[in-house]
Coordinates of C-alpha atoms and ligand atoms in Angstrom, one line a residue:
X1 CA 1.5 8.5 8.9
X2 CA 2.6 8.9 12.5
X3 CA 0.4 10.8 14.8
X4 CA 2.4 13.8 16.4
X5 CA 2.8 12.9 20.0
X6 CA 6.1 13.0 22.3
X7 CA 8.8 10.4 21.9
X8 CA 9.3 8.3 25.0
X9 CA 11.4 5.3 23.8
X10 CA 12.2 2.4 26.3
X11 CA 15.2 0.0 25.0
X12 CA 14.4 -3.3 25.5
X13 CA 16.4 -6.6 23.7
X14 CA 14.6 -9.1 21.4
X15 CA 13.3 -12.7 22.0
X16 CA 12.9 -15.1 19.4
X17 CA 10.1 -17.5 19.5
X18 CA 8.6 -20.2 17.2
X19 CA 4.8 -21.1 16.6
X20 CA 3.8 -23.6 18.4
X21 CA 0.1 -23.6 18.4
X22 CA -1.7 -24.3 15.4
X23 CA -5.2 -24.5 16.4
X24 CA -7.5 -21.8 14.3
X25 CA -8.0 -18.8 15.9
X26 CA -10.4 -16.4 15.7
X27 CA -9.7 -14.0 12.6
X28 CA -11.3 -11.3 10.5
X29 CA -9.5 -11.0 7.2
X30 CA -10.0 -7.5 6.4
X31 CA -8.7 -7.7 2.2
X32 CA -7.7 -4.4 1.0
X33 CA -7.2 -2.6 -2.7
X34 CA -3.7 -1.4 -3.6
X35 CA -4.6 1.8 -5.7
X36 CA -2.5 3.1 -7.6
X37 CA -3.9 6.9 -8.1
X38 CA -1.0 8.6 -10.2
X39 CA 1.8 7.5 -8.3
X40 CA 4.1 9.4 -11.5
X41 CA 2.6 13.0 -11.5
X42 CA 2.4 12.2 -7.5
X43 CA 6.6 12.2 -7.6
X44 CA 8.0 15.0 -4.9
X45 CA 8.1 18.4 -5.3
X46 CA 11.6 18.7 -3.7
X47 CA 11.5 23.2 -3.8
X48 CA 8.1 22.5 -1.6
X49 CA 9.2 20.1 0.8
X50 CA 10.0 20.4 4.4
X51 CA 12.9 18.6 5.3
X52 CA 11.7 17.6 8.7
X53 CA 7.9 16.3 7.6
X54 CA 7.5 13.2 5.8
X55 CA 6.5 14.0 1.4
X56 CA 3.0 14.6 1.0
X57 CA 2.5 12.8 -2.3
X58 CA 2.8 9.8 0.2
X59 CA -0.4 10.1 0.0
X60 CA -1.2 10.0 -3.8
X61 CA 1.3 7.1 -4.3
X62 CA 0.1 3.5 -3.5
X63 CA -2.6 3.6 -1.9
X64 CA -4.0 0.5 0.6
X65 CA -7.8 0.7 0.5
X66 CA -10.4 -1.3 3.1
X67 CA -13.8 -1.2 2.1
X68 CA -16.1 -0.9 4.9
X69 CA -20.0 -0.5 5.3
X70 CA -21.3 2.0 7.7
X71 CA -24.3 2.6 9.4
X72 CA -27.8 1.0 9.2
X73 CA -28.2 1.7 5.7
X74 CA -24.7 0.8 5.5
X75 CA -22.8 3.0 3.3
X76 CA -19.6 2.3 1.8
X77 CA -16.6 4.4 2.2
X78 CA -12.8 3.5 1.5
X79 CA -10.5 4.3 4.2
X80 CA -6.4 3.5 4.4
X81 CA -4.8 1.4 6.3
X82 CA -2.1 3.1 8.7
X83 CA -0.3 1.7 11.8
X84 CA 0.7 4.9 12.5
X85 CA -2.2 6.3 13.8
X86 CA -4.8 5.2 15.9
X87 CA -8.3 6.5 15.1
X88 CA -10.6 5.1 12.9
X89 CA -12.4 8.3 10.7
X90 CA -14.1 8.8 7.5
X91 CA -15.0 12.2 6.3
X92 CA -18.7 13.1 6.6
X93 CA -21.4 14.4 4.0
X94 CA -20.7 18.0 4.2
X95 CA -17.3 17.7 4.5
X96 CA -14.7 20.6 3.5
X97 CA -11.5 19.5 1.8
X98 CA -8.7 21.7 2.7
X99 CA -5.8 20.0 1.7
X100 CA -4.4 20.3 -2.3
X101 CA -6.4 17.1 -3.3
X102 CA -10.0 15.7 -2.8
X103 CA -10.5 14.0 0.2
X104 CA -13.7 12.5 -1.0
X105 CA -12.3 10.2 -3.4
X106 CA -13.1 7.1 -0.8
X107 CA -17.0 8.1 -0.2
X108 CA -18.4 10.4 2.9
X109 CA -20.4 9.0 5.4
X110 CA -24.1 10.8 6.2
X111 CA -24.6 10.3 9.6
X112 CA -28.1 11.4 9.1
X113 CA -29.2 9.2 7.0
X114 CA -28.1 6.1 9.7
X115 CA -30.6 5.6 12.4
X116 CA -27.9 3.8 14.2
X117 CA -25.5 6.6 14.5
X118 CA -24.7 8.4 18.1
X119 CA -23.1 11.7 18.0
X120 CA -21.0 11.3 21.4
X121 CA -20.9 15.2 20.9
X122 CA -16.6 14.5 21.3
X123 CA -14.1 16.7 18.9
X124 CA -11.6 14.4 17.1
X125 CA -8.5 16.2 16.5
X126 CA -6.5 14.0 14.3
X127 CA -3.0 15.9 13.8
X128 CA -0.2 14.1 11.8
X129 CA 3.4 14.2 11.1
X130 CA 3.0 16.1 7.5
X131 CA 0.9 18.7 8.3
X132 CA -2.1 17.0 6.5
X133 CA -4.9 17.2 9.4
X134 CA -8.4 16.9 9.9
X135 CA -11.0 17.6 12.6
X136 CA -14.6 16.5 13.4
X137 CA -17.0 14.5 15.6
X138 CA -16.6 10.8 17.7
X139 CA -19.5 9.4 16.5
X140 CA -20.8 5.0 17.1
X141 CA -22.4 3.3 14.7
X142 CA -22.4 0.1 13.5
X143 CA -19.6 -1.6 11.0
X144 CA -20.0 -4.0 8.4
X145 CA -17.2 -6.1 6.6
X146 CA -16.6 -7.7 3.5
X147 CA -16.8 -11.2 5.0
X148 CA -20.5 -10.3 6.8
X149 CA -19.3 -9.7 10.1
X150 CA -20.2 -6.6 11.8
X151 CA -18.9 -4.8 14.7
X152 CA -21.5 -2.9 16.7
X153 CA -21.8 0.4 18.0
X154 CA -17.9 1.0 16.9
X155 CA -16.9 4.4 17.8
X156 CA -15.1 6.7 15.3
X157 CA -14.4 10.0 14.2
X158 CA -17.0 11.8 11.2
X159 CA -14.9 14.7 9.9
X160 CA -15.9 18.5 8.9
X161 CA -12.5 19.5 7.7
X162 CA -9.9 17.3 6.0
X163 CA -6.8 17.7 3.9
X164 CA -5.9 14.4 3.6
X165 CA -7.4 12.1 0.2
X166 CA -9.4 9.4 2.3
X167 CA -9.8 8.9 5.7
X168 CA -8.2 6.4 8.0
X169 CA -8.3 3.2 9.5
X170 CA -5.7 3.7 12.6
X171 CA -4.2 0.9 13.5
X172 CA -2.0 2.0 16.7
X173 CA -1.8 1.8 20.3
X174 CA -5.0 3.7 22.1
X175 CA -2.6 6.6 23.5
X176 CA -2.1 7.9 20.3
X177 CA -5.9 8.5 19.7
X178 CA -7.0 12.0 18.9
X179 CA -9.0 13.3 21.7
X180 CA -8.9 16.3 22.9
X181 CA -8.8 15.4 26.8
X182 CA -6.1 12.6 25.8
X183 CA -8.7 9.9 27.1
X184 CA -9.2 6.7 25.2
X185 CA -11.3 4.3 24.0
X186 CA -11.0 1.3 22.5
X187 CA -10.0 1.4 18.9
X188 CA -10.5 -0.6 16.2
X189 CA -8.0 -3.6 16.9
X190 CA -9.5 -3.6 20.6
X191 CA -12.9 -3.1 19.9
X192 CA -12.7 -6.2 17.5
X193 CA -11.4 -7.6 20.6
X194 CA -14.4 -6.6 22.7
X195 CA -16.7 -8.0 20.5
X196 CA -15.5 -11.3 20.5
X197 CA -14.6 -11.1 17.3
X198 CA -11.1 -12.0 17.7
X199 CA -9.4 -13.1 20.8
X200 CA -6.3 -10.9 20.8
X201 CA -5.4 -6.8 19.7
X202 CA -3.6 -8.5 17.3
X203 CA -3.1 -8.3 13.5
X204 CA -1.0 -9.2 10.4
X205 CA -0.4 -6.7 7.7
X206 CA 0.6 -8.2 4.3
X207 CA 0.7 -5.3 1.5
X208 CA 1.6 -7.3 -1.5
X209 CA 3.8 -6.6 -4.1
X210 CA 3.5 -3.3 -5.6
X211 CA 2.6 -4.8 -9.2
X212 CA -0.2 -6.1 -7.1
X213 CA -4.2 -5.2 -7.0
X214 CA -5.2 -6.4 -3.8
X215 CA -3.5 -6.8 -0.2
X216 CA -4.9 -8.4 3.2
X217 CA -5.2 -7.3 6.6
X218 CA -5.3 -10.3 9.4
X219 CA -6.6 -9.6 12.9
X220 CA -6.3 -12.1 15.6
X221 CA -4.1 -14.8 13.2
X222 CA -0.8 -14.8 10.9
X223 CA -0.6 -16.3 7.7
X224 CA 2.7 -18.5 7.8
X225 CA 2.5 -19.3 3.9
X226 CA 2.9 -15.8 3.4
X227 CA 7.0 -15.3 4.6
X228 CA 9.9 -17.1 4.3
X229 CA 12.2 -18.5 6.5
X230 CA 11.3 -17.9 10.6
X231 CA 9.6 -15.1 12.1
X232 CA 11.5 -13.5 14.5
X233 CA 9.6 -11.9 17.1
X234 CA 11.2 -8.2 18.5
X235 CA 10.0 -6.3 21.7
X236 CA 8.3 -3.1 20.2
X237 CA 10.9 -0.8 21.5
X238 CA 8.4 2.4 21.3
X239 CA 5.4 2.1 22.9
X240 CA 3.6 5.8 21.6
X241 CA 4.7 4.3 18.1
X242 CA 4.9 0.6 16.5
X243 CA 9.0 1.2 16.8
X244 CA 11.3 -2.1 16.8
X245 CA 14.6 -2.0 16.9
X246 CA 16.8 -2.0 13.7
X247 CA 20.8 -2.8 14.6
X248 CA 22.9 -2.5 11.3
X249 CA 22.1 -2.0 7.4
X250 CA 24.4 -3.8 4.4
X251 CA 24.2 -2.3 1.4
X252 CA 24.0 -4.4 -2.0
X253 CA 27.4 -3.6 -2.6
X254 CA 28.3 -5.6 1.3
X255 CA 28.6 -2.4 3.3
X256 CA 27.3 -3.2 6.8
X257 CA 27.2 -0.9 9.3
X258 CA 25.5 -0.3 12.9
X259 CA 22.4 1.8 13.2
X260 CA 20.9 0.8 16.6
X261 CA 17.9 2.7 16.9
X262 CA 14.2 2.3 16.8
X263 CA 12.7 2.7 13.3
X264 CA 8.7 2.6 12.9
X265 CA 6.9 0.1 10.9
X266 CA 4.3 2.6 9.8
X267 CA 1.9 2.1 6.6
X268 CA 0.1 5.3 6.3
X269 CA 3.9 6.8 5.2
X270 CA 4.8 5.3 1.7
X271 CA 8.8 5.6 1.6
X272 CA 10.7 5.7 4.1
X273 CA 12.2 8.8 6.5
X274 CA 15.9 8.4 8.1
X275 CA 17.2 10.9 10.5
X276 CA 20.5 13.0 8.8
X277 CA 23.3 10.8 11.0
X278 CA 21.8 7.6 9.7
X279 CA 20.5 8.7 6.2
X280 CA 24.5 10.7 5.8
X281 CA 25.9 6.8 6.6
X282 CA 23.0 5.2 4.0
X283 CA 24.5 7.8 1.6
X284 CA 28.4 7.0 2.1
X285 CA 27.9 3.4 2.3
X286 CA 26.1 3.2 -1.4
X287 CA 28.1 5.7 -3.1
X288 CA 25.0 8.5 -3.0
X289 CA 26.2 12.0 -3.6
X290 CA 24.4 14.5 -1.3
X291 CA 21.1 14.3 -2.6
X292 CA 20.9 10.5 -1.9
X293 CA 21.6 10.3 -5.8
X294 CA 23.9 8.7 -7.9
X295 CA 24.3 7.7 -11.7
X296 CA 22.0 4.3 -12.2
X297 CA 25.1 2.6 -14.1
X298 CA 26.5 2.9 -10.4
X299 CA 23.5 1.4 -8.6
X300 CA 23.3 -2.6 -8.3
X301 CA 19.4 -2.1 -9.3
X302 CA 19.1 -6.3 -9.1
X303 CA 20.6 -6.2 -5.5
X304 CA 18.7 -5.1 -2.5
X305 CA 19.8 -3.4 0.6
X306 CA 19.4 -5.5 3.9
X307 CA 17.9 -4.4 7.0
X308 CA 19.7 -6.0 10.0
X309 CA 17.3 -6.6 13.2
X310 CA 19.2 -9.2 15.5
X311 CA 19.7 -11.8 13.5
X312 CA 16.6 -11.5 11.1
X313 CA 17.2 -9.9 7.9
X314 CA 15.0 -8.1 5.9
X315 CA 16.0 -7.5 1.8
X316 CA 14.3 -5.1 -0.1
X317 CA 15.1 -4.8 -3.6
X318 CA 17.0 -2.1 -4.9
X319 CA 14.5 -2.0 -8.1
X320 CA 12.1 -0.5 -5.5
X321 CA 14.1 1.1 -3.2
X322 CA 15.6 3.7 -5.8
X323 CA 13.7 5.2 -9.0
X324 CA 14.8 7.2 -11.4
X325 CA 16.2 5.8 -15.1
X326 CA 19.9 7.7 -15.7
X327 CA 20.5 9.4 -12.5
X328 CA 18.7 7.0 -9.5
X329 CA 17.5 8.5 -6.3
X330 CA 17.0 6.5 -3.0
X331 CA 13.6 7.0 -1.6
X332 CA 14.7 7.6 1.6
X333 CA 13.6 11.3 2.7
X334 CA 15.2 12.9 5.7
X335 CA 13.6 13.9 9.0
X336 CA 14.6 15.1 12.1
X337 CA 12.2 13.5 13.9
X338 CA 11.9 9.5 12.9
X339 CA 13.0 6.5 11.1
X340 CA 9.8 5.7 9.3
X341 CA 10.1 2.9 7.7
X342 CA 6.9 2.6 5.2
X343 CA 5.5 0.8 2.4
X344 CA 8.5 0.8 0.6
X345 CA 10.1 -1.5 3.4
X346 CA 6.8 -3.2 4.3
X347 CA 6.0 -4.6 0.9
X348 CA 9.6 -6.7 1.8
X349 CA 7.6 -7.8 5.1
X350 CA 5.4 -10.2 6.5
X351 CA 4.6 -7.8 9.8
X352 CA 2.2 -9.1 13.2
X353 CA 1.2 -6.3 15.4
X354 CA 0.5 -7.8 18.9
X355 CA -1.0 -4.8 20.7
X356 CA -1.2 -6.9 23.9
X357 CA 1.6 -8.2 24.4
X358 CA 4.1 -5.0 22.8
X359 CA 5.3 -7.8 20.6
X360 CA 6.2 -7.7 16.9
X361 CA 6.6 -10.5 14.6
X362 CA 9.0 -9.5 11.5
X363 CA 9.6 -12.3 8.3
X364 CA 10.7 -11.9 4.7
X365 CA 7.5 -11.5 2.9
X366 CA 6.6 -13.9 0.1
X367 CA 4.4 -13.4 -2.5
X368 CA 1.4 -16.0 -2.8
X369 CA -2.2 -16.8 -2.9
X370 CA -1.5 -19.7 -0.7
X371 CA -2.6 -19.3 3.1
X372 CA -1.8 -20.8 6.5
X373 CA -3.4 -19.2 9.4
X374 CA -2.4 -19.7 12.8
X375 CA -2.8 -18.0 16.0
X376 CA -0.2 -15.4 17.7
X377 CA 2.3 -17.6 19.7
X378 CA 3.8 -14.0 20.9
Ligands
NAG1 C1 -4.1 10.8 -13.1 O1 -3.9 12.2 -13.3 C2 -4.3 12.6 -14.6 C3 -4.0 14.1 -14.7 O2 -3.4 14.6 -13.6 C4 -5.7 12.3 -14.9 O3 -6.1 12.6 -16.2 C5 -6.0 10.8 -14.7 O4 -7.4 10.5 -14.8 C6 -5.5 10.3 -13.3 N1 -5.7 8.9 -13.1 C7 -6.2 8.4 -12.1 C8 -6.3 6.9 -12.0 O5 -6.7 9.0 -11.2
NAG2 C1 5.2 22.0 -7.4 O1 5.2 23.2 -6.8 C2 4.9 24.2 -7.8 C3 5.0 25.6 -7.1 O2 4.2 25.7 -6.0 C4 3.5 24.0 -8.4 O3 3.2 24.9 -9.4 C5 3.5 22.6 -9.0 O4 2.2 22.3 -9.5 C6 3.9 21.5 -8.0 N1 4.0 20.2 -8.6 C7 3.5 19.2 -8.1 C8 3.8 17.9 -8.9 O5 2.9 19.1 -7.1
NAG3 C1 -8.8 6.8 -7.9 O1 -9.0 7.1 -9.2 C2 -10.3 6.7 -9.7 C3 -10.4 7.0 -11.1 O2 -10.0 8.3 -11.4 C4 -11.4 7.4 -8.8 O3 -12.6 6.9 -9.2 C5 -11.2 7.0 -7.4 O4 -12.1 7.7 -6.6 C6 -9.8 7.4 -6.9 N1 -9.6 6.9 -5.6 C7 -9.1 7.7 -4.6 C8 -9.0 7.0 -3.3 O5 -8.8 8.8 -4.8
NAG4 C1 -22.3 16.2 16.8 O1 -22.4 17.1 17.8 C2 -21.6 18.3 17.7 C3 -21.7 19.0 19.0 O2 -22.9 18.8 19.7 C4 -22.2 19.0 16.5 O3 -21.5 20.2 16.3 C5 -22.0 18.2 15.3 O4 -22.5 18.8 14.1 C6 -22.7 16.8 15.4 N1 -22.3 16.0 14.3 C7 -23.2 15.2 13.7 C8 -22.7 14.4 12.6 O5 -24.4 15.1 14.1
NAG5 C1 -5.7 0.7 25.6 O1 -4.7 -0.2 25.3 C2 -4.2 -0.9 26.4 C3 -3.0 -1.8 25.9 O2 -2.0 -0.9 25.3 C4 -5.2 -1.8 26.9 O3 -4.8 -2.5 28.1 C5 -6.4 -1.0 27.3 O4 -7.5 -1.8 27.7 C6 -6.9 -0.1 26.2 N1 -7.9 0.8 26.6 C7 -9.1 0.9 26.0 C8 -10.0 1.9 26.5 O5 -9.4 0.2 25.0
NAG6 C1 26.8 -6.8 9.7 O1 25.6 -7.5 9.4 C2 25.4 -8.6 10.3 C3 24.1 -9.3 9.9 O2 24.2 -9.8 8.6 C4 25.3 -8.2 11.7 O3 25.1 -9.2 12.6 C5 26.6 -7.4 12.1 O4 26.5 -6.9 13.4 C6 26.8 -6.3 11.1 N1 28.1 -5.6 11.4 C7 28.1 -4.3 11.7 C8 29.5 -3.8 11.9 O5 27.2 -3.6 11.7
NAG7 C1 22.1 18.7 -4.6 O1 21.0 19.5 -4.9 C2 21.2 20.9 -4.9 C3 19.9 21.5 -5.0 O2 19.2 21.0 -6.2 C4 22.2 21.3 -5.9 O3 22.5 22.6 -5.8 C5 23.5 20.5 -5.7 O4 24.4 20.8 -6.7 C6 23.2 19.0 -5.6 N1 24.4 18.3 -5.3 C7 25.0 17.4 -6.1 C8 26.3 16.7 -5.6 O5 24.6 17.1 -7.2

């Protein structure tokens, strides 16, 4: 879910690198639960939605889940994963749900109950792309993972009012953050930084198939079992958003034509959002009818469509790129404001974040239990 904030996008071209350095780096594997909370009765509700705003059943569809402890009686909450925000918040105790769903689903933290906890007395606005806000306190306490390490004194927002279903682990550049005097601080992928936990604001994001229970988040290493063919490594193109830049899209039936503009690797958004010039071109190019739909007897559902950047390709299947059973529609929404690509295009990824170095490292996902960790050579 992309944080609002204004679009300053700097063009820059790709380099290509290879790793080179294989000695073990400093990681925390942070392993995730792919929930599946009604992702059918979670389908759109097209007379509802604002064109211009990403869905909001994104966020009752696949869900990617991080189990954290908190405080020094170290409660466990559930927050998702989203590189398209920056702030790390869970919603407190007396929290008041003001969105359509429970946003308790994941736990609530009691900051009372933690004799480790500092109110920094800071409001955390978090406002986001579809209109699904919430607002509270910057609190520190200490953070516990699954693996026993703990980050101390971590700072992060305990909300009052929510209307989103769990809260967030942001995983974006520190400008992004939601405070109200547009300071930062460092966030989660720098603070693990800080604390000498890992050497680099750096981290790997591998969601897994969708059939799949369980994904993993890797900070400060990438798993090379876990792609196929080379990693390319791409400039991030937009620096208030993790944008790269995406130059042409072939459809399954060997369309190919030239996009040329950033698109946002973002996790907290579970399709994907086109702008209307691009999404009109998606549409002519695979036969669509208006409404991005077409008769499945028309769609190649055991093709994929292939995402063009320089000379890397990314292929994501058309089984999960359109649903429907007689008449098929793409899940691609339209918005005025952004390319997002989401979960639908990640799960076809392998994606490191390099928050220091404004790199991104984009491979062909593939799907296995086998690992390789090396460090960032980008
Ligand atoms: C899904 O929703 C239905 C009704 O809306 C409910 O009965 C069921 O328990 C839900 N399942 C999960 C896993 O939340
Ligand atoms: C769609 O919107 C209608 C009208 O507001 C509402 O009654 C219905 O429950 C909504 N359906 C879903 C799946 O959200
Ligand atoms: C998902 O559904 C299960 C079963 O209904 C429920 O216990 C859990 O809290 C839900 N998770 C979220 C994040 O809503
Ligand atoms: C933190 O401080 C603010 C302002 O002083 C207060 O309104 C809020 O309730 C406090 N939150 C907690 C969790 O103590
Ligand atoms: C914010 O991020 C930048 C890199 O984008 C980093 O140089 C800086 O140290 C970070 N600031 C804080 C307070 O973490
Ligand atoms: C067609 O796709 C290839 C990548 O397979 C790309 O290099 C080329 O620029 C594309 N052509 C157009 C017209 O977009
Ligand atoms: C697209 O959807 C609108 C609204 O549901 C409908 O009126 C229109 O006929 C549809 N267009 C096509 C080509 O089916």
């Amino acid at each position: 879910m992309l944080k609002i904030w204004l679009i300053a996008s700097v063009l820059a071209s790709s380099v290509y690198g290879a790793p080179s350095n294989k000695r073990s780096p400093k990681t925390l594997s942070l392993p995730f639960d792919v929930v599946k909370n009604n992702t059918s009765s979670s389908t759109t509700n097209a007379s509802k939605r604002d064109k211009t705003v990403p869905i909001y059943p994104d966020m009752l569809g696949l869900q990617y889940l991080v189990t954290v402890q908190v405080g020094s009686n170290k409660q466990t909450i559930q927050v998702g994963i989203d590189t398209g925000s920056s702030d790390f918040w869970v919603p407190g105790d007396n929290v008041e749900c003001n969105g359509m769903y429970s946003c308790t689903g994941g736990g609530t933290f009691n900051p009372k109950t933690s004799t480790t906890f500092h109110n920094l007395s800071k409001v955390i606005d978090a406002a986001y792309l579809d209109g699904h806000n919430a607002i509270g306190w910057y609190g520190k306490d200490d953070y516990w993972f699954e693996d026993g390490t703990k980050l101390p004194q971590f700072q992060f927002g305990v909300m009052d009012k929510d209307g989103r279903p769990s809260g967030l682990l942001g995983l974006g550049y520190n400008f992004t953050e939601a405070t109200t005097d547009h300071s930062t601080y460092p966030n989660f992928p720098f603070a693990l930084k800080d604390a000498g936990i890992v050497d680099k604001a750096a981290y790997s994001l591998y969601l897994n198939s969708a059939q799949a229970e369980d994904g993993n988040l890797l900070f400060g290493g990438i798993d090379k079992a876990k792609y196929s063919g080379e990693m390319k490594v791409l400039d991030v193109v937009h620096y208030r958003w993790l944008g790269v830049e995406l130059g042409s899209i072939t459809t399954a039936r060997g369309k190919n034509f030239t996009v040329n503009t950033p698109v946002y690797l973002d996790s907290g958004t579970t399709y994907m959002t086109m702008t209307p010039d691009i999404l009109k071109q998606v549409y002519e190019n695979e036969g669509l009818d208006e409404n991005g739909t077409a008769d499945c007897d028309k769609i190649n559902k055991a093709g994929s469509t292939t995402f063009n950047f320089g000379e890397l390709e990314i292929k994501v299947p058309n089984s999960e790129l359109y649903s429907g059973e007689e008449t098929c529609k793409i899940n691609i929404d339209e918005s005025s404001v952004s390319n997002m690509f989401g979960d639908i295009f990640l799960r076809s990824a392998y994606v490191a974040y390099n928050l220091d170095t404004n790199k991104i490292g984009l491979a062909q996902v593939k799907y296995t239990d086998d690992s390789s960790v090396v460090d960032f050579w980008f």
